[in-house]
Every structure is written in structure tokens, then in C-alpha cells.
């Protein structure tokens, strides 16, 4: 069931991908004008993540039966007053679990940095995950505990995913961050967007108007060796169409052997390039049109991309 007011781009698995050479040219053209700025911000993002006390980078879980090799890439939007941006994420190698939170920018007009709430929430989620039995993480319990422990002002979306030793993928989501699962480089499944109205996502927080973990949607799905999980904030999903991610996987995940850090970095840079393009037509513009609003160009935002590959031993 699709909730009223939620828009999903149509996905046609029979739609041809087009010639590879043309795709390479198109992507190169998109990145050419922005590549210097992208790498500069990538360097900034790496420095930020290095000092955040939240795991990132390429990791591999230690579960006996199922591993998830994962990597994260983060580009905060340029704001001297908020150098860390408003997104936060973690990757927990011991439990094949990763998560992302996106602080709601509307708090800025009240003098509140919602990024602080997002970072505290993700740190508390990570701590709760480490208390779970190895190989089986109860994400509902984890989110409930983290929510109760988070005291910062502001609010954020939250999306957490894990895979257990029975090859069952479990996801939990509040708001417009979310995940997609790809098999053989084609979309297999995606989480739903939760929003009260267009561009007003569900959000966890301590304010009486905020949502609670009771609003969270949970997902369970049997996964296979080689499946790709992409988890991201709306800075990714608002700027990159599913078809563009599929094309990227076709080029950079040949025979299922693509490097997850390379995939996360490339997709993140692609999203950034689209976000800075004032003439592009992006998913956010399409959703705005569906909501009766006219919008042209990408959506400038913090961009978090986490990519995990399922490895069954």
C-alpha cells in the first residue's frame, strides 16, 4: 500500500540501458564542470568523518555465515556555521549493521543545529547495536533505546539496516532517508518515503510535534550473495534517479566485483554534481511537480551514501 501523498518514480526493468559509451560520455560531461569542487569537498568530508567518533569507511562484519562489506561517503553542504552538516551515519562491522540520520534543516530558524540531534541519535543507535546478540539485531529495540537516550534539541529522519546469519535483511525507517536493494545491478526493493506532506518528512525528536519510533516502518527480505544495499539520506534520493544508479552499477559493479568504496564515492559525487546543476531535472523536481509545484534544478543538501555488499560464506 502506498500512503497518500507519497510519490515513487516509475521503474521499468525492461527499459534498455543504452550504449555504454554514451553513458560514460554523459556521466563524464556531468562531472567535468564540478570535479575540482567535488574532490575538494570529498577531502573535507574525509577530515570531518575522521574526527566524528562514528565508524565509516570500508569494513567487513565478523558474522560466521553472512558478511556485509560496506563503505560510507559523506559530502556536507557548504555552511561555515555547520561544518559537520546535518547528516550522520555509522557502520558497525561486528553486527553487519549501518544507519543514517538527516537532521531537519527547519530548526535553523530557531537557532538549533539539528545535526547535533542526528549525530547523537546515530551514536546511540551504534551503542545499542553493540549490545545485541551477535548475528541477530532487533532494529525496533535498537531504535527505541536510542530514541530514549537522545536528548539533543532538533529532530532527524532515521534509517537503519542489518542482515542476520539466516540471510534475512531487516530495515527500519522513519522519514525520507531510506534504502534500496539491487540484485544483478537491477533494483529489487526500496523503502517507502514517509512524509506528512510534500517535503515535510516524518522525524524523530524531543519536541511534542515530532514523531516517535512507533511511526517507523519495518522491512524484512531474504537476500542473496552479491546483493547490493544502498542506504542514503534524501540528499542522494532527491538528486539521483534509480535508473542512474542501475547504470552506474552496470559499469562499476561488473560481475558483482565492484569495490564498495568506489561505488559509494562515485554515487555520492554523482548526486553532488546533480545537486549543483541549476538546469537538471531530478527526482525532487519530479516529486514537486507531482505535488503541484514547479521546480527546476538539483536540490542542494548534505549527501550521505552507504553501500554494502552481502557476502554469504
mmCIF file of C-alpha atoms in Angstrom:
data_model
loop_
_atom_site.group_PDB
_atom_site.id
_atom_site.type_symbol
_atom_site.label_atom_id
_atom_site.label_comp_id
_atom_site.label_asym_id
_atom_site.label_seq_id
_atom_site.Cartn_x
_atom_site.Cartn_y
_atom_site.Cartn_z
ATOM 1 C CA UNK A 1 0.000 0.000 0.000
ATOM 2 C CA UNK A 2 1.343 3.417 -0.971
ATOM 3 C CA UNK A 3 0.451 6.161 1.513
ATOM 4 C CA UNK A 4 -1.367 9.204 0.179
ATOM 5 C CA UNK A 5 0.954 11.984 -0.884
ATOM 6 C CA UNK A 6 3.971 9.736 -1.407
ATOM 7 C CA UNK A 7 5.443 9.686 -4.906
ATOM 8 C CA UNK A 8 7.642 6.979 -6.362
ATOM 9 C CA UNK A 9 9.300 7.292 -9.774
ATOM 10 C CA UNK A 10 8.148 4.622 -12.208
ATOM 11 C CA UNK A 11 10.700 1.853 -12.653
ATOM 12 C CA UNK A 12 10.644 -0.111 -15.902
ATOM 13 C CA UNK A 13 13.090 -3.051 -15.688
ATOM 14 C CA UNK A 14 12.616 -3.621 -19.418
ATOM 15 C CA UNK A 15 13.852 -0.167 -20.319
ATOM 16 C CA UNK A 16 17.175 -0.529 -22.178
ATOM 17 C CA UNK A 17 20.200 0.976 -20.544
ATOM 18 C CA UNK A 18 21.514 2.398 -23.810
ATOM 19 C CA UNK A 19 25.024 2.218 -25.151
ATOM 20 C CA UNK A 20 27.769 2.077 -22.565
ATOM 21 C CA UNK A 21 29.883 4.582 -24.449
ATOM 22 C CA UNK A 22 27.083 7.136 -24.410
ATOM 23 C CA UNK A 23 26.597 6.594 -20.669
ATOM 24 C CA UNK A 24 30.293 7.126 -19.981
ATOM 25 C CA UNK A 25 30.187 10.317 -22.028
ATOM 26 C CA UNK A 26 27.069 11.590 -20.251
ATOM 27 C CA UNK A 27 28.465 10.976 -16.778
ATOM 28 C CA UNK A 28 31.813 12.494 -17.727
ATOM 29 C CA UNK A 29 30.070 15.580 -19.077
ATOM 30 C CA UNK A 30 28.092 15.961 -15.851
ATOM 31 C CA UNK A 31 31.152 15.655 -13.645
ATOM 32 C CA UNK A 32 33.572 17.690 -15.753
ATOM 33 C CA UNK A 33 32.497 21.118 -14.529
ATOM 34 C CA UNK A 34 32.311 20.079 -10.895
ATOM 35 C CA UNK A 35 35.200 17.630 -10.444
ATOM 36 C CA UNK A 36 37.571 20.093 -8.727
ATOM 37 C CA UNK A 37 34.894 21.181 -6.260
ATOM 38 C CA UNK A 38 33.833 17.573 -5.693
ATOM 39 C CA UNK A 39 37.310 16.406 -4.750
ATOM 40 C CA UNK A 40 37.838 19.430 -2.533
ATOM 41 C CA UNK A 41 34.620 18.664 -0.659
ATOM 42 C CA UNK A 42 35.487 14.964 -0.596
ATOM 43 C CA UNK A 43 38.724 15.816 1.191
ATOM 44 C CA UNK A 44 36.754 17.976 3.624
ATOM 45 C CA UNK A 45 34.264 15.172 4.186
ATOM 46 C CA UNK A 46 37.032 12.666 4.922
ATOM 47 C CA UNK A 47 38.533 15.035 7.501
ATOM 48 C CA UNK A 48 35.126 15.509 9.096
ATOM 49 C CA UNK A 49 34.380 11.782 9.269
ATOM 50 C CA UNK A 50 37.827 11.111 10.714
ATOM 51 C CA UNK A 51 37.016 13.309 13.710
ATOM 52 C CA UNK A 52 33.442 12.213 14.323
ATOM 53 C CA UNK A 53 33.761 9.142 16.586
ATOM 54 C CA UNK A 54 31.265 7.341 14.333
ATOM 55 C CA UNK A 55 32.529 4.432 12.237
ATOM 56 C CA UNK A 56 32.872 4.950 8.494
ATOM 57 C CA UNK A 57 34.979 3.647 5.672
ATOM 58 C CA UNK A 58 35.295 0.124 4.334
ATOM 59 C CA UNK A 59 34.533 -2.578 6.885
ATOM 60 C CA UNK A 60 33.651 -6.236 6.935
ATOM 61 C CA UNK A 61 31.454 -7.902 9.505
ATOM 62 C CA UNK A 62 32.638 -10.859 11.601
ATOM 63 C CA UNK A 63 29.486 -12.957 11.496
ATOM 64 C CA UNK A 64 30.147 -16.618 10.782
ATOM 65 C CA UNK A 65 27.660 -17.133 7.949
ATOM 66 C CA UNK A 66 26.888 -13.747 6.434
ATOM 67 C CA UNK A 67 29.224 -10.790 5.988
ATOM 68 C CA UNK A 68 28.434 -7.281 4.816
ATOM 69 C CA UNK A 69 31.315 -5.399 3.257
ATOM 70 C CA UNK A 70 30.374 -1.729 3.422
ATOM 71 C CA UNK A 71 31.698 1.775 2.886
ATOM 72 C CA UNK A 72 30.382 5.287 3.512
ATOM 73 C CA UNK A 73 30.818 8.569 1.665
ATOM 74 C CA UNK A 74 29.576 11.911 3.006
ATOM 75 C CA UNK A 75 29.522 15.382 1.432
ATOM 76 C CA UNK A 76 28.126 18.085 3.767
ATOM 77 C CA UNK A 77 26.673 21.115 2.051
ATOM 78 C CA UNK A 78 28.754 24.248 2.386
ATOM 79 C CA UNK A 79 27.855 26.118 5.569
ATOM 80 C CA UNK A 80 30.625 27.701 7.679
ATOM 81 C CA UNK A 81 28.337 27.710 10.719
ATOM 82 C CA UNK A 82 27.707 23.946 10.400
ATOM 83 C CA UNK A 83 30.932 22.368 9.077
ATOM 84 C CA UNK A 84 29.716 18.877 10.025
ATOM 85 C CA UNK A 85 26.486 19.321 8.101
ATOM 86 C CA UNK A 86 23.232 17.845 9.384
ATOM 87 C CA UNK A 87 23.634 14.203 8.285
ATOM 88 C CA UNK A 88 25.167 11.483 10.452
ATOM 89 C CA UNK A 89 25.886 7.815 9.820
ATOM 90 C CA UNK A 90 27.619 4.734 11.194
ATOM 91 C CA UNK A 91 28.790 1.307 10.054
ATOM 92 C CA UNK A 92 29.011 -1.409 12.728
ATOM 93 C CA UNK A 93 31.205 -4.208 11.424
ATOM 94 C CA UNK A 94 30.511 -6.644 14.255
ATOM 95 C CA UNK A 95 26.793 -6.821 13.506
ATOM 96 C CA UNK A 96 26.568 -6.181 9.745
ATOM 97 C CA UNK A 97 24.560 -3.040 10.503
ATOM 98 C CA UNK A 98 24.640 0.513 9.193
ATOM 99 C CA UNK A 99 22.463 3.570 9.596
ATOM 100 C CA UNK A 100 21.931 7.159 8.527
ATOM 101 C CA UNK A 101 20.101 10.143 10.038
ATOM 102 C CA UNK A 102 19.330 13.503 8.453
ATOM 103 C CA UNK A 103 18.825 16.454 10.782
ATOM 104 C CA UNK A 104 15.827 18.545 9.732
ATOM 105 C CA UNK A 105 17.080 21.905 8.481
ATOM 106 C CA UNK A 106 13.965 23.823 9.532
ATOM 107 C CA UNK A 107 15.315 24.024 13.087
ATOM 108 C CA UNK A 108 17.941 26.537 11.937
ATOM 109 C CA UNK A 109 15.425 29.401 12.065
ATOM 110 C CA UNK A 110 15.113 28.670 15.806
ATOM 111 C CA UNK A 111 18.886 28.741 16.277
ATOM 112 C CA UNK A 112 19.121 24.948 16.624
ATOM 113 C CA UNK A 113 21.577 22.734 14.751
ATOM 114 C CA UNK A 114 19.568 19.582 14.031
ATOM 115 C CA UNK A 115 22.793 17.877 13.012
ATOM 116 C CA UNK A 116 23.582 17.538 16.717
ATOM 117 C CA UNK A 117 20.409 15.506 17.213
ATOM 118 C CA UNK A 118 21.243 13.315 14.195
ATOM 119 C CA UNK A 119 24.786 12.661 15.399
ATOM 120 C CA UNK A 120 23.708 11.839 18.960
ATOM 121 C CA UNK A 121 20.946 9.559 17.672
ATOM 122 C CA UNK A 122 23.295 7.597 15.414
ATOM 123 C CA UNK A 123 25.893 7.283 18.166
ATOM 124 C CA UNK A 124 23.200 5.920 20.494
ATOM 125 C CA UNK A 125 21.979 3.554 17.776
ATOM 126 C CA UNK A 126 25.502 2.253 17.308
ATOM 127 C CA UNK A 127 25.916 1.708 21.053
ATOM 128 C CA UNK A 128 22.584 -0.141 21.221
ATOM 129 C CA UNK A 129 23.530 -2.329 18.251
ATOM 130 C CA UNK A 130 26.677 -3.444 20.046
ATOM 131 C CA UNK A 131 24.528 -4.719 22.931
ATOM 132 C CA UNK A 132 22.536 -7.012 20.622
ATOM 133 C CA UNK A 133 23.254 -10.740 20.195
ATOM 134 C CA UNK A 134 25.927 -11.303 17.550
ATOM 135 C CA UNK A 135 24.371 -12.018 14.179
ATOM 136 C CA UNK A 136 20.801 -11.027 15.129
ATOM 137 C CA UNK A 137 19.988 -7.351 15.678
ATOM 138 C CA UNK A 138 16.485 -6.292 16.707
ATOM 139 C CA UNK A 139 16.279 -2.906 14.994
ATOM 140 C CA UNK A 140 12.989 -1.929 16.633
ATOM 141 C CA UNK A 141 14.502 -2.417 20.069
ATOM 142 C CA UNK A 142 17.670 -0.587 18.989
ATOM 143 C CA UNK A 143 15.767 2.424 17.662
ATOM 144 C CA UNK A 144 13.522 2.597 20.729
ATOM 145 C CA UNK A 145 16.535 2.589 23.044
ATOM 146 C CA UNK A 146 18.498 5.137 21.019
ATOM 147 C CA UNK A 147 15.490 7.449 20.789
ATOM 148 C CA UNK A 148 15.036 7.440 24.570
ATOM 149 C CA UNK A 149 18.733 8.168 25.118
ATOM 150 C CA UNK A 150 18.938 11.085 22.658
ATOM 151 C CA UNK A 151 18.474 14.401 24.472
ATOM 152 C CA UNK A 152 19.730 16.981 21.944
ATOM 153 C CA UNK A 153 17.407 19.621 20.539
ATOM 154 C CA UNK A 154 16.179 19.279 16.973
ATOM 155 C CA UNK A 155 14.938 16.279 15.057
ATOM 156 C CA UNK A 156 16.021 13.936 12.279
ATOM 157 C CA UNK A 157 14.980 11.146 9.999
ATOM 158 C CA UNK A 158 16.477 7.705 10.633
ATOM 159 C CA UNK A 159 17.097 4.628 8.530
ATOM 160 C CA UNK A 160 18.918 1.530 9.806
ATOM 161 C CA UNK A 161 19.592 -1.763 8.037
ATOM 162 C CA UNK A 162 21.124 -5.073 9.047
ATOM 163 C CA UNK A 163 21.480 -8.618 7.764
ATOM 164 C CA UNK A 164 21.397 -11.652 10.064
ATOM 165 C CA UNK A 165 23.022 -15.070 9.926
ATOM 166 C CA UNK A 166 19.908 -16.517 8.268
ATOM 167 C CA UNK A 167 20.408 -14.203 5.255
ATOM 168 C CA UNK A 168 17.432 -12.077 6.251
ATOM 169 C CA UNK A 169 17.753 -8.361 5.559
ATOM 170 C CA UNK A 170 15.965 -6.177 8.119
ATOM 171 C CA UNK A 171 15.403 -2.457 7.713
ATOM 172 C CA UNK A 172 13.642 0.179 9.779
ATOM 173 C CA UNK A 173 12.867 3.667 8.548
ATOM 174 C CA UNK A 174 11.421 6.979 9.736
ATOM 175 C CA UNK A 175 11.159 9.779 7.182
ATOM 176 C CA UNK A 176 12.706 10.279 3.747
ATOM 177 C CA UNK A 177 16.107 8.724 4.250
ATOM 178 C CA UNK A 178 15.983 5.127 3.118
ATOM 179 C CA UNK A 179 17.497 2.180 1.294
ATOM 180 C CA UNK A 180 17.436 0.294 -1.976
ATOM 181 C CA UNK A 181 18.492 -3.289 -2.641
ATOM 182 C CA UNK A 182 19.923 -4.269 -6.019
ATOM 183 C CA UNK A 183 20.354 -7.776 -7.429
ATOM 184 C CA UNK A 184 22.376 -8.300 -10.592
ATOM 185 C CA UNK A 185 22.635 -4.500 -10.773
ATOM 186 C CA UNK A 186 18.848 -4.035 -11.044
ATOM 187 C CA UNK A 187 16.538 -2.633 -8.388
ATOM 188 C CA UNK A 188 14.987 -5.391 -6.307
ATOM 189 C CA UNK A 189 13.344 -3.458 -3.468
ATOM 190 C CA UNK A 190 13.178 0.027 -1.960
ATOM 191 C CA UNK A 191 11.897 1.544 1.265
ATOM 192 C CA UNK A 192 8.915 3.862 1.254
ATOM 193 C CA UNK A 193 9.099 7.590 1.850
ATOM 194 C CA UNK A 194 7.268 8.772 4.965
ATOM 195 C CA UNK A 195 6.100 12.376 4.887
ATOM 196 C CA UNK A 196 3.212 14.330 6.376
ATOM 197 C CA UNK A 197 3.095 16.378 3.198
ATOM 198 C CA UNK A 198 5.498 17.200 0.401
ATOM 199 C CA UNK A 199 8.990 17.928 1.740
ATOM 200 C CA UNK A 200 7.907 17.501 5.370
ATOM 201 C CA UNK A 201 9.214 14.067 6.355
ATOM 202 C CA UNK A 202 8.462 12.095 9.472
ATOM 203 C CA UNK A 203 11.149 12.929 12.037
ATOM 204 C CA UNK A 204 12.258 11.728 15.436
ATOM 205 C CA UNK A 205 12.826 14.329 18.127
ATOM 206 C CA UNK A 206 12.017 15.532 21.626
ATOM 207 C CA UNK A 207 9.610 18.249 20.522
ATOM 208 C CA UNK A 208 5.929 17.397 21.080
ATOM 209 C CA UNK A 209 5.303 17.843 17.350
ATOM 210 C CA UNK A 210 7.938 15.272 16.396
ATOM 211 C CA UNK A 211 7.244 11.665 15.534
ATOM 212 C CA UNK A 212 8.300 8.632 17.597
ATOM 213 C CA UNK A 213 9.655 5.170 16.740
ATOM 214 C CA UNK A 214 6.039 3.964 16.739
ATOM 215 C CA UNK A 215 5.789 5.563 13.293
ATOM 216 C CA UNK A 216 8.698 3.532 11.932
ATOM 217 C CA UNK A 217 8.183 1.158 9.024
ATOM 218 C CA UNK A 218 9.962 -2.193 9.203
ATOM 219 C CA UNK A 219 11.103 -4.378 6.320
ATOM 220 C CA UNK A 220 12.307 -7.968 6.047
ATOM 221 C CA UNK A 221 13.623 -9.584 2.916
ATOM 222 C CA UNK A 222 15.648 -12.675 2.084
ATOM 223 C CA UNK A 223 18.918 -11.652 0.451
ATOM 224 C CA UNK A 224 21.487 -13.459 -1.648
ATOM 225 C CA UNK A 225 25.223 -13.445 -2.020
ATOM 226 C CA UNK A 226 26.255 -10.420 -4.070
ATOM 227 C CA UNK A 227 23.184 -8.278 -3.394
ATOM 228 C CA UNK A 228 23.996 -4.561 -3.088
ATOM 229 C CA UNK A 229 22.388 -2.434 -0.373
ATOM 230 C CA UNK A 230 22.488 1.345 -0.807
ATOM 231 C CA UNK A 231 21.462 3.420 2.198
ATOM 232 C CA UNK A 232 21.283 7.184 1.975
ATOM 233 C CA UNK A 233 19.870 10.483 3.131
ATOM 234 C CA UNK A 234 17.468 12.415 0.932
ATOM 235 C CA UNK A 235 20.434 14.310 -0.494
ATOM 236 C CA UNK A 236 21.040 11.155 -2.524
ATOM 237 C CA UNK A 237 17.474 10.138 -3.359
ATOM 238 C CA UNK A 238 16.343 13.682 -4.254
ATOM 239 C CA UNK A 239 19.081 14.046 -6.867
ATOM 240 C CA UNK A 240 19.680 10.644 -8.470
ATOM 241 C CA UNK A 241 17.094 8.532 -10.282
ATOM 242 C CA UNK A 242 17.020 4.757 -9.809
ATOM 243 C CA UNK A 243 17.886 4.250 -13.466
ATOM 244 C CA UNK A 244 21.093 6.267 -12.983
ATOM 245 C CA UNK A 245 22.149 4.094 -10.059
ATOM 246 C CA UNK A 246 21.441 0.972 -12.111
ATOM 247 C CA UNK A 247 23.578 2.315 -14.953
ATOM 248 C CA UNK A 248 26.377 3.098 -12.514
ATOM 249 C CA UNK A 249 26.253 -0.440 -11.118
ATOM 250 C CA UNK A 250 26.299 -1.903 -14.625
ATOM 251 C CA UNK A 251 29.546 -0.019 -15.298
ATOM 252 C CA UNK A 252 31.284 -0.243 -11.930
ATOM 253 C CA UNK A 253 29.983 -3.492 -10.442
ATOM 254 C CA UNK A 254 30.790 -5.804 -13.337
ATOM 255 C CA UNK A 255 30.239 -9.467 -12.381
ATOM 256 C CA UNK A 256 29.375 -8.259 -8.886
ATOM 257 C CA UNK A 257 33.011 -7.416 -8.136
ATOM 258 C CA UNK A 258 32.854 -3.643 -7.814
ATOM 259 C CA UNK A 259 34.623 -2.050 -4.849
ATOM 260 C CA UNK A 260 32.048 -0.751 -2.364
ATOM 261 C CA UNK A 261 34.102 2.335 -1.527
ATOM 262 C CA UNK A 262 34.411 3.170 -5.221
ATOM 263 C CA UNK A 263 30.651 2.721 -5.637
ATOM 264 C CA UNK A 264 29.804 4.893 -2.611
ATOM 265 C CA UNK A 265 32.229 7.616 -3.726
ATOM 266 C CA UNK A 266 31.079 7.642 -7.335
ATOM 267 C CA UNK A 267 27.361 7.686 -6.493
ATOM 268 C CA UNK A 268 27.938 10.403 -3.883
ATOM 269 C CA UNK A 269 29.850 12.569 -6.357
ATOM 270 C CA UNK A 270 27.183 11.994 -8.992
ATOM 271 C CA UNK A 271 24.493 13.135 -6.543
ATOM 272 C CA UNK A 272 26.554 16.192 -5.662
ATOM 273 C CA UNK A 273 27.004 17.110 -9.312
ATOM 274 C CA UNK A 274 23.275 16.886 -9.961
ATOM 275 C CA UNK A 275 22.534 18.896 -6.805
ATOM 276 C CA UNK A 276 24.653 21.776 -8.117
ATOM 277 C CA UNK A 277 23.145 21.725 -11.597
ATOM 278 C CA UNK A 278 20.579 24.512 -11.846
ATOM 279 C CA UNK A 279 19.029 23.116 -15.027
ATOM 280 C CA UNK A 280 18.768 19.392 -14.369
ATOM 281 C CA UNK A 281 15.510 17.543 -13.792
ATOM 282 C CA UNK A 282 15.910 15.443 -10.654
ATOM 283 C CA UNK A 283 13.651 13.196 -8.539
ATOM 284 C CA UNK A 284 12.926 16.085 -6.168
ATOM 285 C CA UNK A 285 11.737 18.249 -9.053
ATOM 286 C CA UNK A 286 9.598 15.383 -10.306
ATOM 287 C CA UNK A 287 8.083 14.862 -6.852
ATOM 288 C CA UNK A 288 7.445 18.616 -6.577
ATOM 289 C CA UNK A 289 5.622 18.549 -9.894
ATOM 290 C CA UNK A 290 3.518 15.633 -8.670
ATOM 291 C CA UNK A 291 2.659 17.760 -5.601
ATOM 292 C CA UNK A 292 1.563 20.645 -7.801
ATOM 293 C CA UNK A 293 4.744 22.704 -7.503
ATOM 294 C CA UNK A 294 7.179 23.781 -10.200
ATOM 295 C CA UNK A 295 10.888 23.373 -9.574
ATOM 296 C CA UNK A 296 13.941 23.301 -11.816
ATOM 297 C CA UNK A 297 17.448 22.171 -10.915
ATOM 298 C CA UNK A 298 19.008 19.886 -8.358
ATOM 299 C CA UNK A 299 18.475 20.063 -4.611
ATOM 300 C CA UNK A 300 21.469 21.317 -2.626
ATOM 301 C CA UNK A 301 21.721 19.222 0.522
ATOM 302 C CA UNK A 302 24.005 17.101 2.666
ATOM 303 C CA UNK A 303 24.634 13.835 0.825
ATOM 304 C CA UNK A 304 25.288 10.531 2.590
ATOM 305 C CA UNK A 305 25.785 7.310 0.632
ATOM 306 C CA UNK A 306 26.451 3.944 2.300
ATOM 307 C CA UNK A 307 26.998 0.900 0.099
ATOM 308 C CA UNK A 308 27.044 -2.667 1.424
ATOM 309 C CA UNK A 309 27.562 -5.967 -0.385
ATOM 310 C CA UNK A 310 26.088 -9.182 1.027
ATOM 311 C CA UNK A 311 28.660 -11.974 1.252
ATOM 312 C CA UNK A 312 27.360 -15.443 2.124
ATOM 313 C CA UNK A 313 30.026 -17.897 3.250
#
